Amino acid sequence: MRLSLKIQYCCLLMLLTTALCAQEKGDSSKIPPPKSFITNHQGVFGGKIIRYKATAKETYLKNDKGDSVASIWSVAYTQEGVTDLSKRPVTFVFNGGPGSASIWLHMGMFGPQIVKVDSDAKKDDGAAPYALVENKHGILDLTDLVFIDPVGTGYSRVVGKGKGEDYWGLKEDAASIAKFMRSWVTEQKRWFSPKYIAGESFGTTRAAAVANALEKDGQTMDLNGLVLISQALDYTGSTSIHDNITSNLTYLPSMAATAWYHKKVGQGKKLEDFIEECRKFTYDTYAPALYRGSLLSAAEQNTIAEKLAYFIGLDKNYILRSNLSVLMHRFQKQLLAGQGLAIGRLDGRFMGDEADKVSEGPDLGDPSDYQISGAYTAALNHYFASALKVEMDRPYLTSNDEVGEKWRWRPVPDGQYWEPMPVNVARQLGETMRRNTAMKVLVASGYYDLICPFFDTEYTFARNGIVPERVTKTYYEAGHMMYLHEPDLVKLAADIRKFLTE
């Protein structure tokens, strides 16, 4: 009897010890196995019938102790029947934010099926049902595709002892995506395959940072190319705030293009000709005027204001009261103020009817965001459930404000001296291009993008050590997500095809 009690006591002690250990390990024993959903499909891409496998799955990232600390959700489309994988490229795709899932490029540009919204930006997406169509301009005939949702977006999350702050930062984010890419390439035996990244907005910031991170950690993975859609490498040129002269310059041609689109200026002139005229004014006249500031005479200020009114369609006196520097959120509200409308930031073609007609900036948010988000969210959830047979126990987060709110922009470790300054990964890109002489870059810019202006692309890529001979710049008569505009979806797809095959 005593022996039995002693054995029971020992067993109880062992159970308590095991429970305490599990608690100390962050309940890692309770982490469920990663989920995976595999389906087979067929479609026509580039005029060819392509059989492909879709793998929607969780991949667990581990820390140095081997504990699972984060789950990365990805959807991979890989061609079936390929005998020589060394000749089959793979392109990793993600959006930006920080805090955005890959839904936009997945359901708008690269996925086998895409959602249709009004191409001319004149109608809201309304309510369900929406149109999900075969992507006639997809590129699965040229490359496999892997859509990645960073931690905190989509179905990706921290697990076990993982913490959001381990991933929500400029360098932390790049390190986690680089780790995922290496894991995927190793698992799929694709180290010899040509490798590309396609990113949009902050996703271009991430793309440059990841390309740099892939050169480190004892597992160098050189990329063949980057597709940067609405680039954001140097934030100086895409941050419209007081006293930021660079942004006054980089935004002006986009303001002019948008004012032209809304028929406020430049009528009778081709868009490209009007933009070129604005470029010359920006370089030759506007830049030196801004640097002179209050040293300009009243007559000189009046001359500059008249010319700015000619380009951006605002009242000359309003421009004078703005000290010749109209901030972007004010331009959004002022351009169509007579019609009581505010224009979009991501895409200046969109317009929103706001109750407050005299607020300083848009009051409802960005019409080029809220007028398409319902369609994209519904389409992705419908597509996952019906085509990919995905069954998850939590919602797919198309965006997550918490990620952005807690984001760490600091590019150096704690304790190391650093004076805050605008984010800039452009020099990292230049250094990576010089070390990896095979890597080329495609930069796609929309004329009506009022958050990542096309002139900032030209400004950024003319410096920072970037190798111009291996950079291709393309332009589109749309905004940040130029593929919303059907003609530019066709053009962008053709430009990417050319980039991948040359």
XYZ file of C-alpha atoms in Angstrom:
502
model
C 0.000 0.000 0.000
C 2.782 2.400 0.934
C 4.639 1.556 -2.269
C 1.507 2.258 -4.304
C 1.063 5.644 -2.624
C 4.711 6.444 -3.240
C 4.347 5.585 -6.927
C 1.215 7.747 -7.156
C 3.069 10.611 -5.459
C 5.977 10.308 -7.905
C 3.602 10.235 -10.886
C 1.815 13.335 -9.603
C 5.131 15.106 -9.114
C 6.163 14.234 -12.664
C 2.859 15.565 -14.027
C 3.264 18.827 -12.119
C 6.856 19.187 -13.309
C 5.794 18.568 -16.923
C 3.016 21.147 -16.619
C 5.385 23.749 -15.171
C 7.911 23.096 -17.930
C 5.197 23.476 -20.568
C 4.144 26.752 -18.958
C 7.736 28.017 -18.966
C 8.000 27.090 -22.641
C 4.973 29.232 -23.463
C 2.546 26.313 -23.860
C 4.465 25.132 -26.919
C 2.989 21.661 -26.367
C -0.415 23.147 -27.178
C 0.602 24.496 -30.583
C -1.526 22.622 -33.141
C 0.111 21.067 -36.210
C 0.346 23.499 -39.150
C -2.596 23.264 -41.535
C -2.221 22.559 -45.241
C -4.756 22.514 -48.070
C -3.714 21.145 -51.476
C -5.853 21.295 -54.611
C -5.186 20.713 -58.310
C -6.224 23.033 -61.103
C -5.855 23.894 -64.747
C -5.920 27.255 -66.522
C -4.838 29.133 -69.607
C -1.883 31.486 -69.101
C 0.082 33.120 -71.877
C -1.998 31.162 -74.361
C -0.904 27.832 -72.845
C -2.873 25.282 -70.834
C -1.091 24.988 -67.485
C -1.783 22.281 -64.904
C -0.844 23.528 -61.465
C -1.052 22.657 -57.792
C -2.265 25.173 -55.223
C -0.823 24.736 -51.736
C -2.347 26.944 -49.061
C -0.581 26.286 -45.790
C 0.953 27.393 -42.536
C 4.730 27.263 -42.117
C 6.097 27.463 -38.581
C 9.196 29.561 -38.006
C 11.424 28.408 -35.160
C 13.734 30.267 -32.801
C 17.340 29.297 -32.013
C 16.115 26.716 -29.484
C 13.935 24.971 -32.044
C 10.640 26.238 -30.606
C 7.864 27.234 -33.012
C 7.304 30.959 -32.527
C 5.431 32.173 -35.610
C 3.139 30.852 -38.311
C 3.467 32.207 -41.847
C 0.500 31.669 -44.146
C 1.286 31.288 -47.841
C -0.448 30.216 -51.010
C 1.839 28.648 -53.619
C 0.918 27.902 -57.225
C 3.380 25.465 -58.783
C 3.210 24.020 -62.275
C 2.746 20.267 -62.513
C 4.879 18.018 -64.703
C 8.025 20.170 -64.713
C 11.022 17.894 -65.272
C 13.791 20.453 -64.746
C 12.998 22.755 -61.826
C 16.284 24.615 -62.316
C 14.697 26.288 -65.343
C 11.381 27.059 -63.678
C 11.404 30.460 -61.915
C 9.575 31.144 -58.670
C 8.273 34.578 -57.670
C 7.524 35.480 -54.046
C 4.729 38.046 -53.739
C 3.604 40.300 -50.893
C 1.863 43.606 -50.292
C 2.775 46.329 -47.871
C 1.294 48.280 -44.986
C 3.021 47.534 -42.691
C 0.092 45.370 -41.707
C -1.343 44.386 -45.074
C -1.894 40.828 -46.288
C -1.104 39.798 -49.872
C -4.780 39.978 -50.875
C -4.361 42.916 -53.274
C -1.729 41.425 -55.563
C -3.281 37.968 -55.121
C -6.826 38.916 -56.078
C -6.036 41.891 -58.273
C -2.960 41.103 -60.339
C -1.135 37.759 -60.086
C -3.629 35.154 -58.869
C -5.271 32.593 -61.191
C -8.612 34.286 -60.471
C -9.067 38.003 -59.860
C -11.919 40.223 -58.725
C -13.448 42.830 -61.018
C -14.096 46.391 -59.813
C -14.988 49.455 -61.855
C -12.009 50.084 -64.128
C -12.746 53.803 -64.486
C -13.014 54.449 -60.715
C -16.454 56.010 -61.081
C -18.515 53.489 -59.122
C -18.182 52.058 -55.624
C -17.829 48.273 -55.389
C -21.241 48.144 -53.726
C -22.369 45.001 -51.939
C -22.206 41.300 -52.827
C -22.289 39.498 -55.149
C -19.039 40.425 -56.886
C -17.415 39.212 -60.086
C -14.537 36.734 -59.742
C -13.039 35.935 -63.149
C -10.230 33.899 -64.648
C -7.039 35.946 -64.887
C -6.448 36.097 -68.633
C -3.224 37.996 -68.048
C -1.710 35.731 -65.382
C 1.930 34.656 -65.627
C 1.813 31.068 -64.334
C 3.165 29.912 -67.692
C 6.387 31.775 -66.855
C 6.849 31.377 -63.102
C 5.538 29.638 -60.021
C 4.006 32.056 -57.510
C 4.179 32.124 -53.709
C 1.962 34.672 -51.942
C 3.205 35.498 -48.430
C 1.302 37.046 -45.534
C 3.718 38.503 -42.942
C 3.128 37.805 -39.260
C -0.004 39.533 -38.011
C -1.722 39.589 -41.414
C -3.915 37.103 -43.255
C -3.804 33.865 -41.259
C -0.223 34.472 -40.094
C 0.349 34.935 -36.359
C 2.739 34.413 -33.481
C 2.527 31.074 -31.666
C 4.026 29.631 -28.483
C 6.615 31.998 -27.031
C 6.530 34.243 -30.095
C 5.859 37.956 -29.684
C 4.605 40.458 -32.241
C 7.541 42.779 -31.625
C 9.875 40.006 -32.818
C 8.418 40.513 -36.316
C 6.887 43.984 -36.435
C 9.892 46.040 -37.425
C 11.872 46.980 -40.499
C 14.733 44.532 -39.914
C 12.689 41.952 -37.987
C 10.140 41.716 -40.802
C 12.824 41.299 -43.473
C 14.554 38.587 -41.426
C 11.330 36.576 -40.993
C 10.409 36.753 -44.688
C 13.954 35.779 -45.676
C 13.747 32.816 -43.274
C 10.430 31.738 -44.787
C 11.784 32.009 -48.340
C 14.822 29.879 -47.514
C 12.557 27.336 -45.826
C 10.236 27.146 -48.824
C 13.079 26.861 -51.328
C 14.740 24.125 -49.267
C 11.520 22.161 -48.776
C 10.645 22.379 -52.481
C 14.241 21.705 -53.651
C 14.334 24.982 -55.586
C 17.769 26.380 -54.783
C 18.721 26.234 -58.480
C 15.493 27.900 -59.661
C 15.606 31.556 -60.754
C 14.053 33.606 -57.925
C 12.150 36.886 -57.991
C 10.271 39.073 -55.533
C 7.209 41.152 -56.448
C 6.182 43.704 -53.830
C 3.811 46.644 -53.678
C 4.080 49.887 -51.678
C 5.745 49.069 -48.328
C 6.174 45.668 -49.950
C 8.867 47.325 -52.076
C 10.563 48.554 -48.886
C 10.385 44.956 -47.680
C 11.627 43.609 -51.038
C 14.809 45.683 -50.914
C 15.371 44.797 -47.241
C 14.750 41.073 -47.873
C 17.096 41.022 -50.866
C 19.749 42.406 -48.528
C 18.864 39.999 -45.685
C 19.114 37.007 -48.044
C 22.831 37.738 -48.409
C 23.373 37.028 -44.705
C 23.045 34.309 -42.036
C 25.393 31.893 -43.779
C 22.822 31.018 -46.447
C 23.300 33.492 -49.265
C 20.416 33.425 -51.715
C 20.958 35.747 -54.668
C 17.818 36.934 -56.427
C 17.389 37.278 -60.172
C 15.158 40.315 -59.933
C 12.699 42.538 -58.107
C 9.342 43.792 -59.367
C 8.607 46.973 -57.398
C 5.018 48.157 -57.814
C 4.522 51.717 -56.500
C 7.968 51.861 -54.935
C 8.587 53.280 -51.465
C 12.324 53.005 -50.842
C 13.203 56.500 -49.595
C 10.363 57.927 -47.527
C 11.661 61.482 -47.792
C 10.025 61.761 -51.198
C 6.721 60.177 -50.178
C 6.024 62.004 -46.916
C 4.046 65.207 -47.471
C 4.653 67.293 -44.361
C 5.660 70.859 -43.582
C 9.240 71.869 -44.463
C 9.997 68.686 -46.415
C 11.160 70.329 -49.627
C 11.939 67.005 -51.271
C 8.307 65.891 -50.987
C 7.074 69.232 -52.372
C 9.112 68.478 -55.466
C 8.377 64.774 -55.831
C 4.615 65.190 -55.415
C 4.125 68.103 -57.808
C 4.081 66.130 -61.110
C 1.560 63.661 -59.615
C -0.643 66.551 -58.546
C -0.384 67.950 -62.079
C -1.252 64.588 -63.636
C -4.264 64.183 -61.334
C -5.483 67.726 -62.001
C -5.153 66.958 -65.733
C -7.192 63.773 -65.293
C -10.017 65.739 -63.646
C -9.875 68.311 -66.486
C -8.752 71.155 -64.241
C -5.569 71.889 -66.196
C -3.675 71.102 -69.379
C -6.652 70.576 -71.639
C -5.635 70.129 -75.263
C -2.301 68.623 -74.180
C -1.317 64.978 -73.960
C -0.744 63.729 -70.424
C 2.903 62.800 -71.075
C 3.625 66.212 -72.615
C 1.990 68.036 -69.712
C 3.931 65.926 -67.197
C 7.216 66.601 -68.970
C 6.477 70.328 -68.845
C 5.902 69.992 -65.085
C 9.119 67.987 -64.660
C 11.160 70.800 -66.212
C 9.446 73.411 -64.055
C 10.079 71.315 -60.943
C 13.783 70.862 -61.671
C 14.597 74.283 -63.089
C 12.286 76.724 -61.297
C 10.362 75.240 -58.386
C 13.310 73.621 -56.597
C 15.487 76.780 -56.401
C 12.417 78.824 -55.428
C 11.608 76.549 -52.485
C 15.180 76.656 -51.288
C 15.117 80.451 -51.343
C 11.923 80.506 -49.282
C 11.127 83.931 -47.806
C 14.099 85.390 -49.675
C 11.875 85.459 -52.753
C 10.390 88.853 -53.549
C 6.624 89.295 -53.606
C 6.742 89.467 -57.400
C 8.741 86.215 -57.594
C 6.334 84.459 -55.236
C 3.407 85.605 -57.339
C 5.054 84.257 -60.516
C 5.678 80.858 -58.922
C 2.127 80.731 -57.558
C 0.676 81.486 -60.996
C 2.706 78.668 -62.515
C 1.701 76.238 -59.758
C -1.957 77.139 -60.332
C -1.390 76.384 -64.016
C -0.112 72.898 -63.139
C -2.267 71.782 -60.200
C -5.512 73.680 -60.765
C -5.805 75.363 -57.373
C -6.495 79.043 -56.753
C -3.357 81.177 -56.897
C -4.183 82.956 -53.631
C -4.645 79.624 -51.860
C -1.201 78.582 -53.111
C 0.305 81.851 -51.867
C -1.300 81.361 -48.451
C 0.253 77.861 -48.464
C 3.738 79.392 -48.887
C 3.977 77.767 -52.345
C 3.833 74.318 -50.700
C 0.462 72.566 -50.881
C 0.356 69.501 -48.637
C -1.135 66.398 -50.204
C -4.123 65.949 -47.898
C -5.122 69.549 -48.636
C -4.785 68.998 -52.376
C -7.074 65.965 -52.065
C -9.778 68.182 -50.560
C -9.204 71.341 -52.581
C -8.978 70.062 -56.161
C -12.698 69.262 -56.461
C -13.897 71.427 -53.555
C -16.314 73.215 -55.891
C -18.059 69.879 -56.446
C -17.968 68.958 -52.762
C -15.730 65.941 -53.473
C -12.449 64.643 -52.057
C -10.106 62.619 -54.262
C -8.288 59.406 -53.393
C -4.756 59.169 -52.042
C -3.860 55.738 -53.376
C -5.480 56.675 -56.671
C -6.429 60.254 -57.506
C -9.044 59.086 -60.009
C -11.391 58.033 -57.189
C -13.766 60.567 -55.621
C -15.705 60.567 -52.354
C -18.747 62.658 -51.434
C -18.172 63.874 -47.883
C -20.637 65.486 -45.479
C -18.044 68.014 -44.295
C -17.272 70.044 -47.387
C -14.756 72.387 -45.736
C -12.478 70.094 -43.710
C -8.763 70.464 -44.276
C -8.400 66.955 -45.698
C -10.559 63.930 -46.552
C -12.931 63.184 -43.688
C -14.206 59.704 -44.576
C -10.847 58.168 -45.403
C -9.449 57.263 -48.795
C -12.149 56.630 -51.424
C -9.663 54.616 -53.476
C -9.497 52.261 -50.490
C -13.038 52.059 -49.139
C -14.583 51.853 -52.613
C -12.850 48.543 -53.425
C -12.116 46.852 -50.073
C -15.480 45.093 -49.773
C -15.099 43.402 -53.149
C -11.532 42.256 -52.484
C -12.294 40.896 -49.013
C -15.375 39.006 -50.163
C -13.628 37.658 -53.247
C -10.662 36.281 -51.324
C -12.807 34.572 -48.696
C -15.066 33.094 -51.369
C -12.101 31.949 -53.460
C -10.305 30.347 -50.507
C -13.420 28.412 -49.505
C -14.664 27.392 -52.944
C -11.521 26.907 -55.055
C -8.739 26.186 -52.552
C -10.932 24.348 -49.994
C -9.392 26.297 -47.113
C -10.996 25.772 -43.708
C -9.522 27.859 -40.913
C -10.798 28.597 -37.403
C -10.040 32.333 -37.484
C -10.714 35.265 -39.826
C -8.322 36.220 -42.607
C -7.026 39.708 -41.713
C -6.664 41.719 -44.916
C -5.081 44.434 -42.773
C -4.108 44.791 -39.142
C -3.742 48.255 -37.606
C -2.001 46.821 -34.545
C 0.986 45.875 -36.710
C 1.406 49.434 -37.966
C 0.799 50.958 -34.543
C 3.539 48.849 -32.972
C 5.921 48.888 -35.938
C 9.592 49.461 -35.175
C 11.216 51.591 -37.874
C 14.568 51.720 -36.086
C 17.143 50.055 -38.384
C 19.732 49.396 -35.650
C 19.595 47.375 -32.388
C 18.670 48.935 -29.054
C 21.675 50.529 -27.400
C 23.300 51.480 -30.683
C 23.323 55.214 -31.416
C 20.793 56.290 -34.020
C 19.212 59.645 -34.767
C 15.682 59.310 -36.199
C 15.414 60.051 -39.908
C 13.134 59.040 -42.800
C 13.182 55.370 -43.710
C 15.487 54.653 -46.646
C 16.353 51.199 -47.977
C 17.351 52.523 -51.391
C 21.051 52.391 -50.592
C 20.644 48.785 -49.458
C 19.195 48.067 -52.885
C 22.121 49.809 -54.567
C 24.622 47.793 -52.512
C 22.804 44.516 -53.210
C 22.743 45.248 -56.950
C 26.484 45.880 -56.932
C 27.218 42.648 -55.081
C 24.740 40.643 -57.142
C 25.483 41.778 -60.688
C 22.771 39.522 -62.156
C 19.899 41.141 -60.254
C 17.666 43.447 -62.258
C 14.768 45.659 -61.167
C 11.424 46.622 -62.684
C 9.743 49.687 -61.145
C 6.070 50.245 -62.006
C 4.551 53.657 -61.180
C 1.064 55.111 -61.581
C 0.685 58.715 -62.694
C -2.242 59.264 -60.292
C -0.593 57.673 -57.267
C -0.705 60.360 -54.568
C 1.016 58.328 -51.861
C 4.062 56.933 -53.721
C 4.522 59.487 -56.507
C 6.106 58.484 -59.803
C 8.517 61.416 -59.708
C 9.856 60.062 -56.427
C 10.800 56.903 -58.334
C 12.877 59.010 -60.694
C 14.398 60.960 -57.803
C 15.249 57.834 -55.775
C 16.619 55.739 -58.614
C 18.875 58.546 -59.848
C 20.985 58.229 -56.681
C 21.639 55.842 -53.746
C 24.226 53.841 -55.680
C 21.530 52.081 -57.721
C 22.781 50.684 -61.049
C 20.600 52.437 -63.684
C 21.505 50.051 -66.518
C 19.679 47.224 -64.728
C 16.566 49.222 -63.828
C 13.438 49.392 -66.008
C 10.882 52.095 -65.182
C 7.309 51.788 -66.490
C 4.344 54.157 -66.130
C 0.569 53.736 -66.042
C -2.526 55.960 -66.276
C -3.844 54.832 -62.912
C -2.792 55.012 -59.284
C -1.055 52.993 -56.601
C -2.800 49.766 -57.649
C -2.642 50.419 -61.362
C -4.092 46.982 -62.101
C -7.504 48.288 -60.977
C -7.575 49.990 -64.379
C -8.137 47.239 -66.949
C -5.873 48.695 -69.694
C -3.058 49.030 -67.163
C -3.578 45.516 -65.828
C -2.917 44.353 -69.388
C 0.082 46.667 -69.766
C 1.625 45.782 -66.394
C 1.261 42.057 -67.106
C 2.966 42.538 -70.471
C 5.762 44.595 -68.894
C 6.373 41.914 -66.238
C 6.384 39.210 -68.925
C 9.031 41.128 -70.828
C 11.048 41.655 -67.632
C 11.005 37.944 -66.776
C 11.950 36.747 -70.247
C 14.624 39.200 -71.351
